[in-house]
Short mmCIF file of C-alpha atoms in Angstrom, two decimals:
data_model
loop_
_atom_site.label_atom_id
_atom_site.label_comp_id
_atom_site.label_asym_id
_atom_site.label_seq_id
_atom_site.Cartn_x
_atom_site.Cartn_y
_atom_site.Cartn_z
CA MET A 587 91.33 125.69 14.29
CA ALA A 588 91.46 125.08 18.04
CA GLU A 589 91.51 121.45 19.14
CA LEU A 590 88.97 120.61 21.84
CA PHE A 591 88.22 117.35 23.65
CA LEU A 592 84.88 116.27 25.11
CA GLY A 593 84.50 113.96 28.11
CA ILE A 594 81.10 112.54 29.10
CA ASP A 595 80.55 110.98 32.53
CA LEU A 596 77.42 108.97 33.18
CA GLY A 597 77.34 108.49 36.93
CA THR A 598 74.90 107.17 39.49
CA SER A 599 72.72 110.26 39.61
CA GLY A 600 73.29 112.05 36.32
CA ALA A 601 75.44 113.00 33.36
CA ARG A 602 78.28 115.52 33.21
CA ALA A 603 80.15 116.85 30.20
CA ILE A 604 83.44 118.74 30.15
CA VAL A 605 85.29 120.26 27.20
CA LEU A 606 89.07 120.73 27.43
CA ASP A 607 91.50 122.54 25.19
CA ARG A 608 94.86 121.06 24.21
CA THR A 609 96.48 122.38 27.42
CA GLY A 610 93.90 120.70 29.68
CA GLN A 611 92.05 123.93 30.47
CA VAL A 612 88.30 123.51 31.02
CA VAL A 613 86.45 125.62 28.44
CA GLY A 614 82.94 124.20 28.71
CA THR A 615 80.86 122.30 31.29
CA GLY A 616 77.35 120.93 31.58
CA LYS A 617 75.37 118.56 33.77
CA SER A 618 71.95 116.98 33.99
CA ALA A 619 70.33 114.88 36.70
CA LEU A 620 68.72 111.59 35.70
CA SER A 621 65.75 112.56 37.85
CA ASP A 622 65.06 115.49 35.51
CA HIS A 623 64.08 113.07 32.74
CA VAL A 624 61.26 110.57 32.31
CA GLY A 625 62.06 106.88 32.60
CA GLY A 626 64.11 106.31 35.73
CA PRO A 627 67.80 105.55 36.36
CA ARG A 628 67.72 102.14 34.59
CA SER A 629 66.27 103.49 31.36
CA PRO A 630 68.73 103.89 28.46
CA ALA A 631 66.46 106.63 27.11
CA THR A 632 66.99 108.51 30.38
CA TRP A 633 70.77 108.03 30.15
CA TRP A 634 70.76 109.44 26.64
CA ALA A 635 68.44 112.36 27.49
CA ALA A 636 70.69 113.38 30.40
CA THR A 637 73.79 113.01 28.20
CA GLN A 638 72.32 115.22 25.48
CA HIS A 639 71.32 117.90 27.98
CA ALA A 640 74.76 117.96 29.60
CA MET A 641 76.51 117.97 26.21
CA ARG A 642 74.49 120.86 24.84
CA ALA A 643 75.24 122.94 27.93
CA ALA A 644 78.97 122.23 27.63
CA LEU A 645 79.12 122.81 23.89
CA ALA A 646 77.18 126.09 24.16
CA GLU A 647 80.35 127.63 25.62
CA VAL A 648 82.64 126.66 22.72
CA ALA A 649 82.76 126.25 18.95
CA SER A 650 81.45 122.70 18.87
CA GLN A 651 82.95 121.98 15.44
CA ASP A 652 86.39 122.35 17.06
CA VAL A 653 85.86 119.20 19.17
CA VAL A 654 88.20 116.63 17.59
CA ALA A 655 87.63 113.69 19.96
CA LEU A 656 85.16 112.53 22.60
CA ALA A 657 84.99 109.67 25.08
CA VAL A 658 82.40 108.32 27.53
CA ASP A 659 82.67 106.74 30.96
CA GLY A 660 79.88 104.85 32.71
CA THR A 661 79.11 103.03 35.93
CA SER A 662 81.11 99.80 36.14
CA GLY A 663 79.11 96.65 35.41
CA THR A 664 75.90 98.36 34.26
CA MET A 665 74.54 96.29 31.34
CA VAL A 666 71.89 96.71 28.63
CA PRO A 667 70.62 94.28 25.93
CA ILE A 668 70.34 95.60 22.35
CA ASP A 669 69.22 94.40 18.93
CA ALA A 670 71.36 94.55 15.78
CA ALA A 671 70.52 98.24 15.31
CA GLY A 672 71.53 99.13 18.86
CA VAL A 673 67.97 99.57 20.13
CA PRO A 674 67.64 98.58 23.83
CA LEU A 675 65.35 95.60 24.39
CA SER A 676 64.72 96.31 28.07
CA GLU A 677 65.86 98.53 30.88
CA GLY A 678 69.44 98.11 31.99
CA LEU A 679 70.64 96.30 35.08
CA MET A 680 72.69 98.68 37.19
CA TYR A 681 76.09 98.21 38.77
CA ASN A 682 74.44 97.80 42.19
CA ASP A 683 71.62 95.46 41.13
CA ALA A 684 72.63 92.33 42.99
CA CYS A 685 72.03 88.92 41.43
CA THR A 686 69.90 86.72 43.69
CA ASP A 687 70.13 83.60 41.51
CA ALA A 688 72.40 81.43 43.66
CA GLY A 689 72.60 78.77 40.96
CA LEU A 690 73.91 81.26 38.41
CA LEU A 691 76.48 82.63 40.83
CA ASP A 692 77.63 79.10 41.64
CA ARG A 693 77.94 78.35 37.91
CA ILE A 694 80.16 81.41 37.39
CA THR A 695 82.30 80.45 40.38
CA ALA A 696 82.70 76.88 39.16
CA ALA A 697 83.70 77.97 35.64
CA SER A 698 86.00 80.88 36.46
CA PRO A 699 89.42 81.38 38.05
CA ALA A 700 89.58 82.96 41.50
CA THR A 701 91.26 86.07 40.10
CA THR A 702 88.38 87.16 37.88
CA ALA A 703 86.28 90.19 38.81
CA ALA A 704 83.21 88.46 37.38
CA ARG A 705 82.38 86.58 40.59
CA GLY A 706 79.96 87.65 43.29
CA ALA A 707 76.45 89.06 43.55
CA THR A 708 77.37 92.30 41.75
CA SER A 709 78.99 90.49 38.80
CA GLY A 710 78.50 92.15 35.43
CA LEU A 711 78.57 88.69 33.88
CA ALA A 712 75.66 87.57 36.06
CA ARG A 713 73.66 90.58 34.90
CA ALA A 714 74.51 89.77 31.27
CA VAL A 715 73.18 86.22 31.71
CA GLN A 716 70.00 87.53 33.33
CA LEU A 717 69.42 89.82 30.33
CA LEU A 718 69.57 86.92 27.86
CA ALA A 719 65.84 86.42 28.40
CA THR A 720 65.25 89.45 26.16
CA ALA A 721 66.85 87.57 23.20
CA PRO A 722 69.33 90.32 22.34
CA GLU A 723 71.81 90.45 19.47
CA ARG A 724 74.33 91.78 21.95
CA ILE A 725 74.65 92.69 25.62
CA ILE A 726 76.80 95.74 26.20
CA HIS A 727 77.82 98.14 28.96
CA GLN A 728 76.27 101.51 29.71
CA ALA A 729 79.27 103.46 28.39
CA ASP A 730 79.33 101.31 25.24
CA TRP A 731 75.75 102.19 24.44
CA ILE A 732 76.19 105.95 24.94
CA SER A 733 79.41 105.92 22.90
CA GLY A 734 77.58 103.97 20.20
CA GLN A 735 75.04 106.77 19.81
CA PHE A 736 77.88 108.70 18.18
CA SER A 737 79.89 106.00 16.38
CA ARG A 738 77.07 103.50 15.67
CA ARG A 739 79.52 100.82 16.78
CA TRP A 740 78.86 98.77 19.92
CA VAL A 741 82.43 98.36 21.12
CA SER A 742 83.51 98.08 24.76
CA ASP A 743 86.71 98.88 26.61
CA GLU A 744 88.89 96.72 28.86
CA ASN A 745 87.82 98.55 32.02
CA ASN A 746 84.03 98.29 31.61
CA ALA A 747 84.39 94.67 30.49
CA LEU A 748 86.43 93.59 33.55
CA LYS A 749 83.45 92.65 35.76
CA THR A 750 81.86 90.88 32.80
CA GLY A 751 84.78 88.44 32.81
CA TYR A 752 87.13 89.96 30.25
CA ASP A 753 90.80 89.04 30.79
CA PRO A 754 92.89 92.24 30.47
CA VAL A 755 96.17 90.31 30.83
CA SER A 756 95.62 88.07 27.80
CA GLY A 757 93.57 90.73 26.02
CA HIS A 758 90.49 88.67 25.13
CA TRP A 759 87.35 87.05 26.49
CA PRO A 760 88.60 83.90 28.26
CA ASP A 761 87.73 80.40 27.11
CA TRP A 762 85.94 79.59 30.37
CA ILE A 763 83.27 82.23 29.73
CA SER A 764 81.57 79.98 27.14
CA ASP A 765 80.55 77.72 30.04
CA VAL A 766 78.43 80.60 31.33
CA ILE A 767 77.34 82.63 28.30
CA ASP A 768 77.60 82.58 24.50
CA PRO A 769 80.59 84.86 23.79
CA GLU A 770 78.90 85.98 20.56
CA VAL A 771 76.49 88.19 22.53
CA LEU A 772 79.35 90.02 24.26
CA PRO A 773 80.92 93.10 22.68
CA ASP A 774 84.28 93.41 20.99
CA VAL A 775 86.76 94.96 23.45
CA VAL A 776 89.60 97.43 22.87
CA ALA A 777 91.96 99.36 25.13
CA PRO A 778 90.67 102.60 26.69
CA GLY A 779 91.79 105.52 24.54
CA THR A 780 91.47 103.59 21.24
CA VAL A 781 89.73 105.39 18.36
CA VAL A 782 86.67 103.27 17.48
CA GLY A 783 84.95 105.49 14.93
CA GLN A 784 83.78 108.94 13.96
CA VAL A 785 80.72 110.92 14.94
CA GLY A 786 79.30 111.31 11.44
CA ARG A 787 75.99 113.16 11.18
CA ASN A 788 74.78 114.52 14.52
CA ASP A 789 72.57 117.06 16.21
CA PHE A 790 75.27 118.71 18.32
CA GLY A 791 77.19 120.77 15.80
CA LEU A 792 80.18 118.43 16.06
CA SER A 793 82.36 117.86 13.04
CA PRO A 794 81.51 114.57 11.28
CA ASP A 795 85.23 113.81 11.52
CA CYS A 796 85.25 114.05 15.34
CA LYS A 797 86.84 110.86 16.67
CA VAL A 798 84.93 108.59 19.05
CA VAL A 799 87.37 107.11 21.57
CA ALA A 800 86.86 104.02 23.72
CA GLY A 801 86.16 105.16 27.27
CA THR A 802 86.40 103.65 30.73
CA THR A 803 84.54 103.26 34.02
CA ASP A 804 83.59 106.24 36.17
CA GLY A 805 86.07 105.10 38.84
CA CYS A 806 89.01 104.92 36.43
CA ALA A 807 88.00 108.25 34.90
CA SER A 808 88.01 109.85 38.35
CA PHE A 809 91.56 108.55 38.86
CA LEU A 810 92.74 110.00 35.53
CA ALA A 811 91.13 113.34 36.43
CA THR A 812 93.46 113.80 39.39
CA GLY A 813 96.55 113.96 37.18
CA ALA A 814 98.12 110.82 38.68
CA LYS A 815 100.06 109.14 35.86
CA GLN A 816 103.31 107.58 37.14
CA PRO A 817 103.81 104.16 38.76
CA GLY A 818 103.53 104.70 42.52
CA ASP A 819 101.00 107.51 42.19
CA GLY A 820 98.04 106.80 44.45
CA VAL A 821 94.58 108.30 44.84
CA SER A 822 92.62 108.04 48.09
CA ALA A 823 88.88 108.63 47.95
CA LEU A 824 87.69 109.74 51.39
CA GLY A 825 83.96 109.25 51.20
CA SER A 826 81.64 107.11 53.28
CA THR A 827 84.34 104.44 52.90
CA LEU A 828 88.05 104.66 52.04
CA THR A 829 88.94 103.61 48.50
CA ILE A 830 92.56 103.25 47.42
CA LYS A 831 93.88 103.18 43.84
CA LEU A 832 97.53 102.89 42.83
CA LEU A 833 99.23 102.93 39.43
CA SER A 834 101.44 99.92 38.86
CA GLU A 835 103.61 98.55 36.07
CA GLU A 836 102.26 95.07 36.81
CA PRO A 837 98.68 93.93 37.48
CA ILE A 838 97.65 93.03 41.03
CA PHE A 839 94.90 90.47 41.55
CA ALA A 840 94.12 89.61 45.17
CA PRO A 841 90.44 88.60 45.37
CA GLN A 842 90.78 87.92 49.09
CA PHE A 843 91.09 91.71 49.49
CA GLY A 844 88.73 92.62 46.65
CA ILE A 845 91.69 93.89 44.59
CA TYR A 846 91.56 93.77 40.81
CA SER A 847 93.52 95.72 38.22
CA HIS A 848 92.27 97.81 35.33
CA LYS A 849 94.58 98.36 32.38
CA ILE A 850 94.84 102.04 31.55
CA LEU A 851 97.19 103.87 29.17
CA GLY A 852 99.86 101.19 29.31
CA LEU A 853 99.82 100.82 33.10
CA TRP A 854 97.67 98.99 35.65
CA LEU A 855 95.34 100.58 38.16
CA ALA A 856 95.11 98.40 41.26
CA GLY A 857 92.56 99.22 43.90
CA GLY A 858 90.97 98.13 47.13
CA ALA A 859 88.33 99.47 49.49
CA SER A 860 88.29 99.59 53.28
CA ASN A 861 85.13 99.82 55.36
CA THR A 862 86.65 102.67 57.34
CA GLY A 863 85.94 106.28 56.36
CA GLY A 864 83.23 108.86 56.77
CA GLN A 865 80.59 106.39 57.93
CA ALA A 866 82.74 105.53 60.93
CA LEU A 867 83.12 109.21 61.85
CA LEU A 868 79.36 109.70 61.65
CA VAL A 869 78.82 107.03 64.31
CA ASP A 870 79.87 109.59 66.94
CA PHE A 871 79.77 113.01 65.22
CA SER A 872 77.62 115.01 62.82
CA PRO A 873 79.28 116.78 59.87
CA GLU A 874 78.87 120.09 61.73
CA GLN A 875 80.54 118.69 64.83
CA ILE A 876 83.42 117.30 62.76
CA ALA A 877 84.00 120.73 61.20
CA GLY A 878 83.89 122.55 64.55
CA LEU A 879 86.00 120.05 66.52
CA SER A 880 88.62 119.94 63.77
CA GLU A 881 89.49 123.55 64.56
CA LEU A 882 90.49 122.47 68.08
CA ILE A 883 92.89 119.72 66.93
CA ASP A 884 96.67 120.11 66.78
CA PRO A 885 97.54 117.81 63.83
CA GLU A 886 101.27 117.87 64.69
CA THR A 887 100.80 116.06 68.02
CA GLU A 888 99.74 112.40 68.20
CA THR A 889 97.10 111.33 70.69
CA GLY A 890 98.91 108.04 71.39
CA LEU A 891 95.65 106.13 70.85
CA SER A 892 95.33 103.23 68.40
CA TYR A 893 91.85 103.23 66.86
CA TYR A 894 90.50 101.13 64.00
CA PRO A 895 87.36 103.14 63.12
CA LEU A 896 84.50 101.16 61.57
CA ALA A 897 80.78 101.86 61.51
CA ARG A 898 80.13 98.17 62.21
CA ALA A 899 82.08 94.92 62.50
CA GLY A 900 83.77 93.62 59.38
CA GLU A 901 86.68 94.70 57.17
CA ARG A 902 87.76 93.92 53.58
CA PHE A 903 91.06 95.70 53.03
CA PRO A 904 93.87 96.06 54.12
CA ILE A 905 92.73 93.40 56.63
CA ASN A 906 90.33 90.75 55.37
CA ASP A 907 88.21 89.82 58.38
CA PRO A 908 84.39 89.84 58.17
CA ASP A 909 84.25 89.81 61.97
CA LEU A 910 86.84 92.49 62.71
CA ALA A 911 85.49 94.62 65.53
CA PRO A 912 85.73 98.43 65.51
CA VAL A 913 88.24 99.96 67.90
CA MET A 914 87.21 103.47 68.91
CA GLY A 915 88.41 103.68 72.48
CA PRO A 916 89.37 104.13 75.19
CA ARG A 917 87.60 107.40 74.69
CA PRO A 918 89.55 110.44 75.94
CA ASP A 919 88.02 113.20 78.05
CA THR A 920 87.48 115.63 75.16
CA ASP A 921 85.54 115.13 71.94
CA SER A 922 88.27 116.82 69.90
CA LEU A 923 90.83 114.23 71.02
CA HIS A 924 88.38 111.43 70.24
CA LEU A 925 87.87 112.82 66.74
CA GLN A 926 91.62 113.25 66.31
CA ALA A 927 92.19 109.62 67.28
CA MET A 928 89.63 108.59 64.66
CA PHE A 929 91.42 110.69 62.04
CA GLU A 930 94.71 109.07 63.05
CA GLY A 931 93.21 105.60 62.92
CA ILE A 932 91.86 106.08 59.40
CA ALA A 933 95.21 107.55 58.31
CA ALA A 934 97.00 104.50 59.71
CA ILE A 935 94.64 102.18 57.81
CA GLU A 936 95.28 104.17 54.62
CA ALA A 937 99.06 103.85 55.06
CA LEU A 938 98.70 100.12 55.75
CA ALA A 939 96.58 99.73 52.60
CA TYR A 940 99.30 101.20 50.39
CA ARG A 941 101.91 99.00 52.10
CA ARG A 942 99.69 95.96 51.50
CA LEU A 943 99.52 96.78 47.79
CA ALA A 944 103.32 97.02 47.73
CA GLU A 945 103.56 93.62 49.46
CA LEU A 946 101.34 92.19 46.71
CA GLY A 947 103.64 93.47 43.98
CA ALA A 948 102.65 97.11 43.41
CA PRO A 949 105.30 99.84 43.46
CA VAL A 950 106.20 101.72 46.62
CA LEU A 951 103.96 104.74 47.10
CA ARG A 952 105.45 107.98 45.74
CA SER A 953 102.49 110.40 45.96
CA VAL A 954 98.85 110.53 47.02
CA ARG A 955 96.11 112.75 45.60
CA SER A 956 92.94 113.01 47.67
CA VAL A 957 89.32 113.22 46.53
CA GLY A 958 85.99 112.96 48.28
CA GLY A 959 84.46 114.94 51.12
CA GLY A 960 87.19 114.12 53.64
CA ALA A 961 89.85 115.65 51.39
CA ALA A 962 88.46 119.11 52.18
CA ASN A 963 89.40 118.85 55.89
CA PRO A 964 92.88 120.44 56.27
CA VAL A 965 93.49 118.98 59.75
CA TRP A 966 92.74 115.44 58.61
CA THR A 967 94.87 116.02 55.51
CA ARG A 968 97.86 117.05 57.64
CA ILE A 969 97.45 113.99 59.88
CA ARG A 970 97.34 111.78 56.77
CA GLU A 971 100.39 113.53 55.35
CA ARG A 972 102.41 112.61 58.45
CA HIS A 973 101.28 108.98 58.31
CA LEU A 974 101.87 108.55 54.58
CA SER A 975 105.19 110.45 54.40
CA VAL A 976 104.86 111.17 50.67
CA ALA A 977 104.01 114.17 48.51
CA MET A 978 100.29 115.00 48.47
CA PRO A 979 99.70 117.23 45.42
CA GLU A 980 96.31 118.76 44.73
CA PRO A 981 94.31 116.81 42.12
CA LEU A 982 93.79 118.51 38.77
CA SER A 983 90.07 117.84 39.02
CA GLY A 984 87.56 115.85 41.02
CA GLU A 985 85.29 115.35 37.98
CA ALA A 986 85.24 111.99 36.20
CA ALA A 987 84.26 113.78 32.97
CA TYR A 988 87.57 115.65 33.13
CA GLY A 989 89.45 112.34 33.21
CA THR A 990 87.42 111.05 30.27
CA ALA A 991 88.22 114.19 28.30
CA LEU A 992 91.92 113.57 29.05
CA LEU A 993 91.44 110.02 27.73
CA ALA A 994 89.94 111.42 24.52
CA ARG A 995 92.93 113.76 24.20
CA SER A 996 95.36 110.86 24.69
CA ALA A 997 94.03 109.17 21.55
CA LEU A 998 95.36 111.99 19.37
#
């Protein structure tokens, strides 16, 4: 019998499913938009409908009974209240649903250490407290609930639980959390990649013996999908902003830079996000202009300009200054040189970000894999390569579901 591994990614806009064989080869894929189903993006029924649709499409390409393990990732900090049978008692609160209860946020801040990821308006813990009004048996994370549809166990993982206040260093819910919420309503937590149950009877043609494996967040799954796996391996996401993640043997917690560490497969994934990135480029150029002007740039020759591209004032990482002004001048005579200087400026910020992580205790950068729209620009990539001075291998995949399938494979 072939051994296959199923990864399910529940992202912001939809669900994706990928099936891998033992070698990591993709043998089945499927996807489904949340908007294709009734209920809206906060509805657990919509999450499950999209998951089922994506799964059936992926499993149609393989012998589904050969799937020996599956895992689920979800959006970080998305919470849902359930009763003892796992039935949702309301819609979920999403990762980007900000808490506006200043008193609650102050209570979390007063009770918690500065290094916790549970502080701030987008705290998963704040959302959990807000959901207590539904009188649930338990409040769990999005990925926990989808995974529980297979295992009938409502177990979380250390990555999804981080923003809810879980302490991955000590490996338990901290004592201070009882000052904010009854710990009994929070889920049990295990390490990502831990077998938590079996599928049992199901409607997907899966073997009842198929293992259900504790998953992770969509961000951590995207990191795993790239193939980065050694301390010093970094992943840069070049989207509207610049997000940096680096594997480390030790955790890094620097809340002043928005840096927290997820524990993953025996290592720590430290990350930070800069406000530079694609949004800053779009201040002066359209995507079509960026593509055309890039062809006129010589990436081997520096402009000599020192830009700090930002769409608006304010920076988080690698400089923490809410008033930091953008620097996108003096503007040269040609648009191509202006764009090149912006590319160089973002590359310099990226290099500084990895050096900042090293200063905080992370390992020295040894490689960078690139994801996001900016990674497809070969001129920008070459400029970044010169600034970073490390190997820049191609990622194995840009799909979070691929990383979650790898996590399922790691369990066996």
